[in-house]
mmCIF file of C-alpha atoms in Angstrom:
data_model
loop_
_atom_site.group_PDB
_atom_site.id
_atom_site.type_symbol
_atom_site.label_atom_id
_atom_site.label_comp_id
_atom_site.label_asym_id
_atom_site.label_seq_id
_atom_site.Cartn_x
_atom_site.Cartn_y
_atom_site.Cartn_z
ATOM 1 C CA MET A 1 4.918 -7.711 13.851
ATOM 2 C CA LYS A 2 5.913 -4.131 13.950
ATOM 3 C CA VAL A 3 5.277 -1.976 10.678
ATOM 4 C CA THR A 4 5.914 1.545 10.494
ATOM 5 C CA LEU A 5 4.039 4.048 8.096
ATOM 6 C CA ILE A 6 5.778 6.958 6.493
ATOM 7 C CA GLN A 7 3.610 10.237 6.042
ATOM 8 C CA MET A 8 6.093 12.777 4.292
ATOM 9 C CA ASP A 9 5.988 16.346 2.241
ATOM 10 C CA ILE A 10 6.809 14.845 -1.473
ATOM 11 C CA ALA A 11 8.799 17.345 -3.036
ATOM 12 C CA TRP A 12 7.500 17.687 -7.144
ATOM 13 C CA GLY A 13 9.584 15.359 -9.243
ATOM 14 C CA ASN A 14 12.760 15.776 -6.728
ATOM 15 C CA ALA A 15 13.803 11.798 -5.840
ATOM 16 C CA PRO A 16 17.089 12.971 -4.407
ATOM 17 C CA VAL A 17 14.908 15.593 -2.275
ATOM 18 C CA ASN A 18 12.356 12.967 -1.243
ATOM 19 C CA LEU A 19 14.652 10.058 -0.769
ATOM 20 C CA ARG A 20 16.310 12.050 1.925
ATOM 21 C CA ARG A 21 13.179 12.488 3.734
ATOM 22 C CA ALA A 22 11.885 9.232 3.931
ATOM 23 C CA GLU A 23 15.163 7.998 4.791
ATOM 24 C CA HIS A 24 15.307 10.453 7.455
ATOM 25 C CA LEU A 25 11.519 9.658 8.862
ATOM 26 C CA MET A 26 12.422 5.746 8.582
ATOM 27 C CA ARG A 27 15.985 6.054 10.735
ATOM 28 C CA GLY A 28 13.926 8.075 13.307
ATOM 29 C CA ALA A 29 11.549 5.085 13.878
ATOM 30 C CA VAL A 30 14.259 1.992 14.303
ATOM 31 C CA GLY A 31 13.357 -1.587 14.828
ATOM 32 C CA SER A 32 9.767 -2.274 12.904
ATOM 33 C CA ASP A 33 9.882 -5.372 10.409
ATOM 34 C CA LEU A 34 8.293 -3.048 7.898
ATOM 35 C CA TYR A 35 8.130 0.658 6.671
ATOM 36 C CA VAL A 36 5.380 1.372 4.133
ATOM 37 C CA LEU A 37 5.552 4.956 1.820
ATOM 38 C CA PRO A 38 3.211 6.364 -0.355
ATOM 39 C CA GLU A 39 2.394 6.304 -3.172
ATOM 40 C CA MET A 40 4.638 7.510 -6.085
ATOM 41 C CA PHE A 41 7.148 8.918 -3.430
ATOM 42 C CA THR A 42 9.941 9.923 -4.955
ATOM 43 C CA THR A 43 7.883 12.707 -7.555
ATOM 44 C CA GLY A 44 4.678 12.738 -6.606
ATOM 45 C CA PHE A 45 1.354 11.759 -8.793
ATOM 46 C CA ALA A 46 2.690 12.251 -11.921
ATOM 47 C CA SER A 47 -0.317 11.552 -14.597
ATOM 48 C CA VAL A 48 2.134 12.632 -17.503
ATOM 49 C CA PRO A 49 5.138 9.866 -16.351
ATOM 50 C CA TYR A 50 7.456 10.923 -19.511
ATOM 51 C CA ASP A 51 9.893 13.217 -17.594
ATOM 52 C CA VAL A 52 9.552 11.295 -14.086
ATOM 53 C CA ALA A 53 10.411 7.873 -14.464
ATOM 54 C CA GLU A 54 12.688 5.292 -13.941
ATOM 55 C CA GLN A 55 13.537 2.049 -15.310
ATOM 56 C CA ALA A 56 11.823 -0.769 -13.617
ATOM 57 C CA GLU A 57 14.428 -1.428 -10.638
ATOM 58 C CA GLY A 58 16.229 1.359 -11.014
ATOM 59 C CA ASN A 59 17.837 3.961 -8.489
ATOM 60 C CA THR A 60 14.852 4.092 -6.002
ATOM 61 C CA VAL A 61 14.436 0.078 -6.034
ATOM 62 C CA GLN A 62 18.053 0.086 -5.444
ATOM 63 C CA TRP A 63 17.632 2.759 -2.757
ATOM 64 C CA MET A 64 14.753 0.277 -1.177
ATOM 65 C CA ARG A 65 17.195 -2.827 -1.300
ATOM 66 C CA HIS A 66 19.545 -0.815 0.521
ATOM 67 C CA MET A 67 17.320 0.108 3.412
ATOM 68 C CA ALA A 68 15.411 -3.088 3.668
ATOM 69 C CA ASP A 69 19.319 -4.454 4.196
ATOM 70 C CA SER A 70 20.134 -1.318 6.642
ATOM 71 C CA LEU A 71 17.265 -1.655 9.115
ATOM 72 C CA ASN A 72 16.687 -5.348 8.569
ATOM 73 C CA ALA A 73 12.832 -4.941 7.454
ATOM 74 C CA ALA A 74 10.997 -5.177 4.524
ATOM 75 C CA VAL A 75 10.140 -1.584 2.598
ATOM 76 C CA ALA A 76 7.211 -0.541 0.390
ATOM 77 C CA GLY A 77 5.957 2.242 -1.831
ATOM 78 C CA SER A 78 4.726 3.147 -5.414
ATOM 79 C CA VAL A 79 7.190 4.265 -8.172
ATOM 80 C CA CYS A 80 6.542 5.725 -11.407
ATOM 81 C CA VAL A 81 9.097 3.280 -13.894
ATOM 82 C CA GLN A 82 9.522 2.403 -17.698
ATOM 83 C CA THR A 83 9.188 -1.284 -18.161
ATOM 84 C CA ALA A 84 11.697 -2.854 -20.697
ATOM 85 C CA SER A 85 8.582 -3.279 -22.954
ATOM 86 C CA GLY A 86 8.173 0.817 -22.443
ATOM 87 C CA ASP A 87 5.247 1.175 -21.308
ATOM 88 C CA TYR A 88 4.355 2.880 -17.944
ATOM 89 C CA ARG A 89 3.379 1.502 -14.553
ATOM 90 C CA ASN A 90 2.477 2.788 -11.146
ATOM 91 C CA ARG A 91 3.973 -0.441 -9.493
ATOM 92 C CA MET A 92 4.095 -1.096 -5.851
ATOM 93 C CA TYR A 93 7.338 -2.480 -4.630
ATOM 94 C CA PHE A 94 7.899 -4.934 -1.561
ATOM 95 C CA VAL A 95 11.120 -5.027 -1.279
ATOM 96 C CA LYS A 96 12.494 -7.569 2.092
ATOM 97 C CA PRO A 97 16.173 -7.860 3.156
ATOM 98 C CA GLY A 98 18.202 -9.494 1.347
ATOM 99 C CA GLY A 99 17.272 -8.606 -2.317
ATOM 100 C CA ASP A 100 13.895 -10.933 -2.937
ATOM 101 C CA ILE A 101 11.495 -8.262 -4.430
ATOM 102 C CA SER A 102 7.857 -8.643 -5.611
ATOM 103 C CA HIS A 103 5.632 -5.973 -7.446
ATOM 104 C CA TYR A 104 2.117 -5.147 -8.131
ATOM 105 C CA ASP A 105 0.791 -2.623 -10.609
ATOM 106 C CA LYS A 106 -1.707 -0.587 -10.000
ATOM 107 C CA ARG A 107 -5.208 -2.475 -11.825
ATOM 108 C CA HIS A 108 -7.284 0.783 -11.440
ATOM 109 C CA LEU A 109 -6.338 3.755 -13.181
ATOM 110 C CA PHE A 110 -7.121 7.442 -12.312
ATOM 111 C CA THR A 111 -9.094 8.136 -15.318
ATOM 112 C CA TYR A 112 -10.583 11.315 -13.941
ATOM 113 C CA GLY A 113 -6.780 12.747 -13.471
ATOM 114 C CA GLY A 114 -5.247 11.233 -16.752
ATOM 115 C CA GLU A 115 -3.636 8.536 -15.437
ATOM 116 C CA ASP A 116 -5.144 5.974 -18.124
ATOM 117 C CA LYS A 117 -3.746 8.057 -20.872
ATOM 118 C CA ALA A 118 -0.413 7.050 -20.634
ATOM 119 C CA TYR A 119 0.112 3.719 -18.171
ATOM 120 C CA THR A 120 -0.762 0.415 -17.943
ATOM 121 C CA ARG A 121 -3.012 -0.562 -16.005
ATOM 122 C CA GLY A 122 -1.828 -4.058 -14.037
ATOM 123 C CA GLU A 123 -4.286 -7.426 -14.482
ATOM 124 C CA SER A 124 -3.901 -9.602 -10.672
ATOM 125 C CA THR A 125 -3.874 -9.028 -7.226
ATOM 126 C CA VAL A 126 -0.859 -9.275 -5.937
ATOM 127 C CA THR A 127 -0.283 -10.744 -2.339
ATOM 128 C CA VAL A 128 3.512 -10.961 -0.162
ATOM 129 C CA GLU A 129 4.687 -12.946 2.667
ATOM 130 C CA TRP A 130 6.893 -11.294 5.476
ATOM 131 C CA ARG A 131 7.871 -12.805 8.585
ATOM 132 C CA GLY A 132 4.677 -14.837 8.955
ATOM 133 C CA VAL A 133 2.261 -12.202 7.788
ATOM 134 C CA ARG A 134 0.671 -12.353 4.378
ATOM 135 C CA PHE A 135 0.050 -8.745 2.924
ATOM 136 C CA MET A 136 -1.648 -7.450 -0.503
ATOM 137 C CA LEU A 137 -0.784 -4.888 -2.617
ATOM 138 C CA GLN A 138 -2.798 -2.026 -3.643
ATOM 139 C CA VAL A 139 -2.326 1.466 -4.589
ATOM 140 C CA CYS A 140 -4.535 4.295 -3.850
ATOM 141 C CA TYR A 141 -7.627 4.547 -6.009
ATOM 142 C CA ASP A 142 -8.133 0.911 -6.264
ATOM 143 C CA LEU A 143 -9.379 1.702 -2.827
ATOM 144 C CA ARG A 144 -13.044 2.570 -4.321
ATOM 145 C CA PHE A 145 -13.048 -0.928 -6.066
ATOM 146 C CA PRO A 146 -13.803 -3.505 -3.074
ATOM 147 C CA VAL A 147 -14.309 -6.555 -5.123
ATOM 148 C CA PHE A 148 -10.472 -6.513 -6.580
ATOM 149 C CA SER A 149 -8.912 -6.780 -3.020
ATOM 150 C CA ARG A 150 -11.550 -9.092 -1.854
ATOM 151 C CA ASN A 151 -10.282 -11.349 1.068
ATOM 152 C CA VAL A 152 -11.464 -14.685 0.542
ATOM 153 C CA MET A 153 -10.795 -18.396 1.951
ATOM 154 C CA ARG A 154 -8.509 -19.498 -0.953
ATOM 155 C CA ARG A 155 -5.288 -20.257 0.872
ATOM 156 C CA TYR A 156 -4.912 -23.739 2.480
ATOM 157 C CA THR A 157 -2.435 -24.663 5.122
ATOM 158 C CA PRO A 158 -0.427 -27.549 5.034
ATOM 159 C CA GLN A 159 -3.043 -29.727 6.413
ATOM 160 C CA GLY A 160 -5.450 -28.741 4.064
ATOM 161 C CA VAL A 161 -7.515 -26.279 6.160
ATOM 162 C CA ALA A 162 -8.626 -23.301 4.200
ATOM 163 C CA GLU A 163 -7.516 -20.070 6.016
ATOM 164 C CA PRO A 164 -7.854 -15.855 4.349
ATOM 165 C CA LEU A 165 -5.354 -15.034 1.324
ATOM 166 C CA TYR A 166 -4.116 -12.312 3.004
ATOM 167 C CA ASP A 167 -4.078 -10.567 6.810
ATOM 168 C CA CYS A 168 -3.140 -7.184 5.979
ATOM 169 C CA CYS A 169 -3.989 -5.088 3.607
ATOM 170 C CA ILE A 170 -1.779 -1.774 2.538
ATOM 171 C CA TYR A 171 -2.769 1.078 0.916
ATOM 172 C CA VAL A 172 -0.597 3.703 -0.565
ATOM 173 C CA ALA A 173 -1.880 6.996 -1.540
ATOM 174 C CA ASN A 174 -1.442 10.552 -2.818
ATOM 175 C CA TRP A 175 -5.289 11.357 -1.432
ATOM 176 C CA PRO A 176 -6.202 15.068 -1.886
ATOM 177 C CA ASP A 177 -7.613 16.772 0.954
ATOM 178 C CA SER A 178 -10.971 17.321 -0.918
ATOM 179 C CA ARG A 179 -11.712 14.139 -1.079
ATOM 180 C CA ARG A 180 -10.773 13.007 2.395
ATOM 181 C CA ARG A 181 -13.831 12.100 4.074
ATOM 182 C CA VAL A 182 -13.768 9.262 1.479
ATOM 183 C CA TRP A 183 -10.090 8.116 2.378
ATOM 184 C CA ASP A 184 -11.518 7.828 6.017
ATOM 185 C CA THR A 185 -14.396 5.785 5.132
ATOM 186 C CA LEU A 186 -12.651 3.647 2.649
ATOM 187 C CA THR A 187 -9.827 2.383 4.461
ATOM 188 C CA ARG A 188 -11.872 1.614 7.621
ATOM 189 C CA ALA A 189 -14.525 -0.390 5.588
ATOM 190 C CA ARG A 190 -11.973 -2.631 3.443
ATOM 191 C CA ALA A 191 -10.441 -3.260 7.688
ATOM 192 C CA LEU A 192 -14.029 -4.451 8.626
ATOM 193 C CA GLU A 193 -15.372 -6.390 5.265
ATOM 194 C CA ASN A 194 -12.071 -8.154 5.290
ATOM 195 C CA GLN A 195 -11.177 -8.857 8.584
ATOM 196 C CA CYS A 196 -7.855 -7.578 8.052
ATOM 197 C CA TYR A 197 -5.131 -5.216 9.451
ATOM 198 C CA VAL A 198 -5.094 -1.875 6.935
ATOM 199 C CA LEU A 199 -2.165 0.268 6.621
ATOM 200 C CA ALA A 200 -3.270 3.253 4.356
ATOM 201 C CA VAL A 201 -0.538 5.353 3.830
ATOM 202 C CA ASN A 202 -1.068 9.123 2.458
ATOM 203 C CA ARG A 203 1.040 12.088 1.393
ATOM 204 C CA ILE A 204 0.850 15.774 3.060
ATOM 205 C CA GLY A 205 1.774 18.801 0.941
ATOM 206 C CA ASP A 206 1.038 20.190 -2.454
ATOM 207 C CA ASP A 207 1.694 19.094 -5.744
ATOM 208 C CA PRO A 208 0.761 21.690 -8.762
ATOM 209 C CA GLN A 209 -3.180 20.229 -8.590
ATOM 210 C CA CYS A 210 -3.680 18.936 -5.290
ATOM 211 C CA HIS A 211 -3.285 19.963 -1.357
ATOM 212 C CA TYR A 212 -2.183 16.614 0.428
ATOM 213 C CA ASP A 213 -3.445 16.503 4.813
ATOM 214 C CA GLY A 214 -2.358 12.813 5.169
ATOM 215 C CA GLY A 215 -4.551 10.794 7.341
ATOM 216 C CA THR A 216 -2.177 8.214 7.407
ATOM 217 C CA VAL A 217 -3.224 5.314 9.924
ATOM 218 C CA ILE A 218 -3.060 1.692 10.759
ATOM 219 C CA ILE A 219 -6.748 0.284 11.402
ATOM 220 C CA ASP A 220 -7.576 -3.319 13.013
ATOM 221 C CA ALA A 221 -10.096 -5.861 12.328
ATOM 222 C CA TYR A 222 -12.164 -3.898 14.124
ATOM 223 C CA GLY A 223 -12.377 -1.050 12.214
ATOM 224 C CA LYS A 224 -10.074 0.808 14.897
ATOM 225 C CA ASP A 225 -7.770 3.168 14.831
ATOM 226 C CA ILE A 226 -4.863 1.590 16.198
ATOM 227 C CA ALA A 227 -1.949 4.391 15.042
ATOM 228 C CA LYS A 228 -2.416 7.644 13.468
ATOM 229 C CA ALA A 229 -0.478 10.598 12.070
ATOM 230 C CA SER A 230 -1.774 14.075 12.591
ATOM 231 C CA ASP A 231 -2.750 15.708 9.297
ATOM 232 C CA ASN A 232 -0.503 18.097 7.649
ATOM 233 C CA ASP A 233 3.055 16.576 9.241
ATOM 234 C CA ALA A 234 5.948 15.037 8.547
ATOM 235 C CA ALA A 235 5.400 11.458 10.762
ATOM 236 C CA ALA A 236 6.271 7.952 11.146
ATOM 237 C CA ILE A 237 3.792 6.103 12.843
ATOM 238 C CA THR A 238 4.221 2.513 14.098
ATOM 239 C CA ALA A 239 1.793 -0.168 15.515
ATOM 240 C CA ASP A 240 2.148 -3.978 16.138
ATOM 241 C CA ILE A 241 0.179 -6.485 14.192
ATOM 242 C CA ASP A 242 -0.717 -8.868 16.210
ATOM 243 C CA LEU A 243 -1.672 -12.431 14.127
ATOM 244 C CA GLU A 244 -2.745 -14.324 16.966
ATOM 245 C CA GLN A 245 -5.426 -11.776 17.857
ATOM 246 C CA LEU A 246 -6.793 -11.524 14.143
ATOM 247 C CA ARG A 247 -6.982 -15.503 14.006
ATOM 248 C CA SER A 248 -8.827 -15.443 17.004
ATOM 249 C CA PHE A 249 -11.356 -12.681 16.236
ATOM 250 C CA ARG A 250 -11.897 -14.654 12.792
ATOM 251 C CA ALA A 251 -12.522 -17.881 14.463
ATOM 252 C CA LYS A 252 -14.673 -16.360 16.964
ATOM 253 C CA PHE A 253 -16.744 -14.418 14.311
ATOM 254 C CA PRO A 254 -16.257 -16.309 11.285
ATOM 255 C CA VAL A 255 -17.348 -14.108 8.619
ATOM 256 C CA LEU A 256 -15.425 -14.834 5.435
ATOM 257 C CA PRO A 257 -16.208 -18.136 4.543
ATOM 258 C CA ASP A 258 -19.697 -16.726 4.053
ATOM 259 C CA GLY A 259 -18.446 -14.454 1.180
ATOM 260 C CA ASP A 260 -19.771 -14.462 -2.171
ATOM 261 C CA LEU A 261 -16.644 -15.226 -4.168
ATOM 262 C CA ALA A 262 -15.571 -19.005 -4.516
ATOM 263 C CA GLU A 263 -12.754 -21.237 -4.713
ATOM 264 C CA GLY A 264 -11.308 -20.455 -8.037
ATOM 265 C CA CYS A 265 -13.205 -16.782 -8.830
ATOM 266 C CA CYS A 266 -11.305 -14.601 -11.123
ATOM 267 C CA TYR A 267 -11.582 -11.190 -10.338
#
C-alpha cells in the first residue's frame, strides 16, 4: 500500500485557504492509497472551538469525500466539530472512496492548552481496515499515552488464529517545535513497541501561541524512518507499507504475544 502524508502550513482559522493548500499538495502526489492530513487541518489547533467548529460531517468531511472519490484513495485528518448533541469534539475522520466514513474522537485532551475545558473526550480506540491494512487512529497528545494504543493479539482470522489488532498507527498533530524532541522520540517508540508502521503527520507555520517546524515521518516496525519531510517546508511524502514484510518480522520476532494486555482487557 502506498501512503502519503501532508505537511502543511495551516492558515489560522481560514478553512477555504487550508483546503486549497491541502488539495494542491495531495494532487501533486497522485497514486497513493491513503492521504493523511494534520490535526485540525482546516483551522489550526483551537482550544476554544466556538468560532471555528463546524457541524459533524459538515463541509470539511464533504470535501474529504470528494477528494477520496477523485483520488480513489482514503483521506484522513482531524477537524474541530460540534455534534448534534451540542458538544465539541476533536474528531479524526477516515473517509474512503464511495462515502464510507469512520471517526475517532481524541481521547487525551491537552489540559495544558485548555482543550479539556471546551471539548468532550472520546472513550474508545478506533481501528479501520483499508485495502488489507488495519489502521489505528490517534490524535496528537494521545502519543504520550502508550497503554491506550497498545497493539495486542485481539483480532482473529477466519481460521481462529490470533493476530495483532493493527498494522499501522496514524498520529495527526499540531506539535510545537519547543517539544519536537518528544515527538521524534515517542513516534519511534510507538513503532518499536507495537511492531507496526507509524504515520506521524505534523504541521508547519505559526498560530497565535506556537511555532511548528514539522517532523512528518513514516516509520517502519524497526523504528527506521522510510520517508521524512524537511523541517519548515510544506511537503507531501510518500512510502509503501509492506504488509508481507511486517508479518514476516512479527513471525520471526514474536514480541506482541508476550504483552501484558490480555484478550478482553478494557483500556
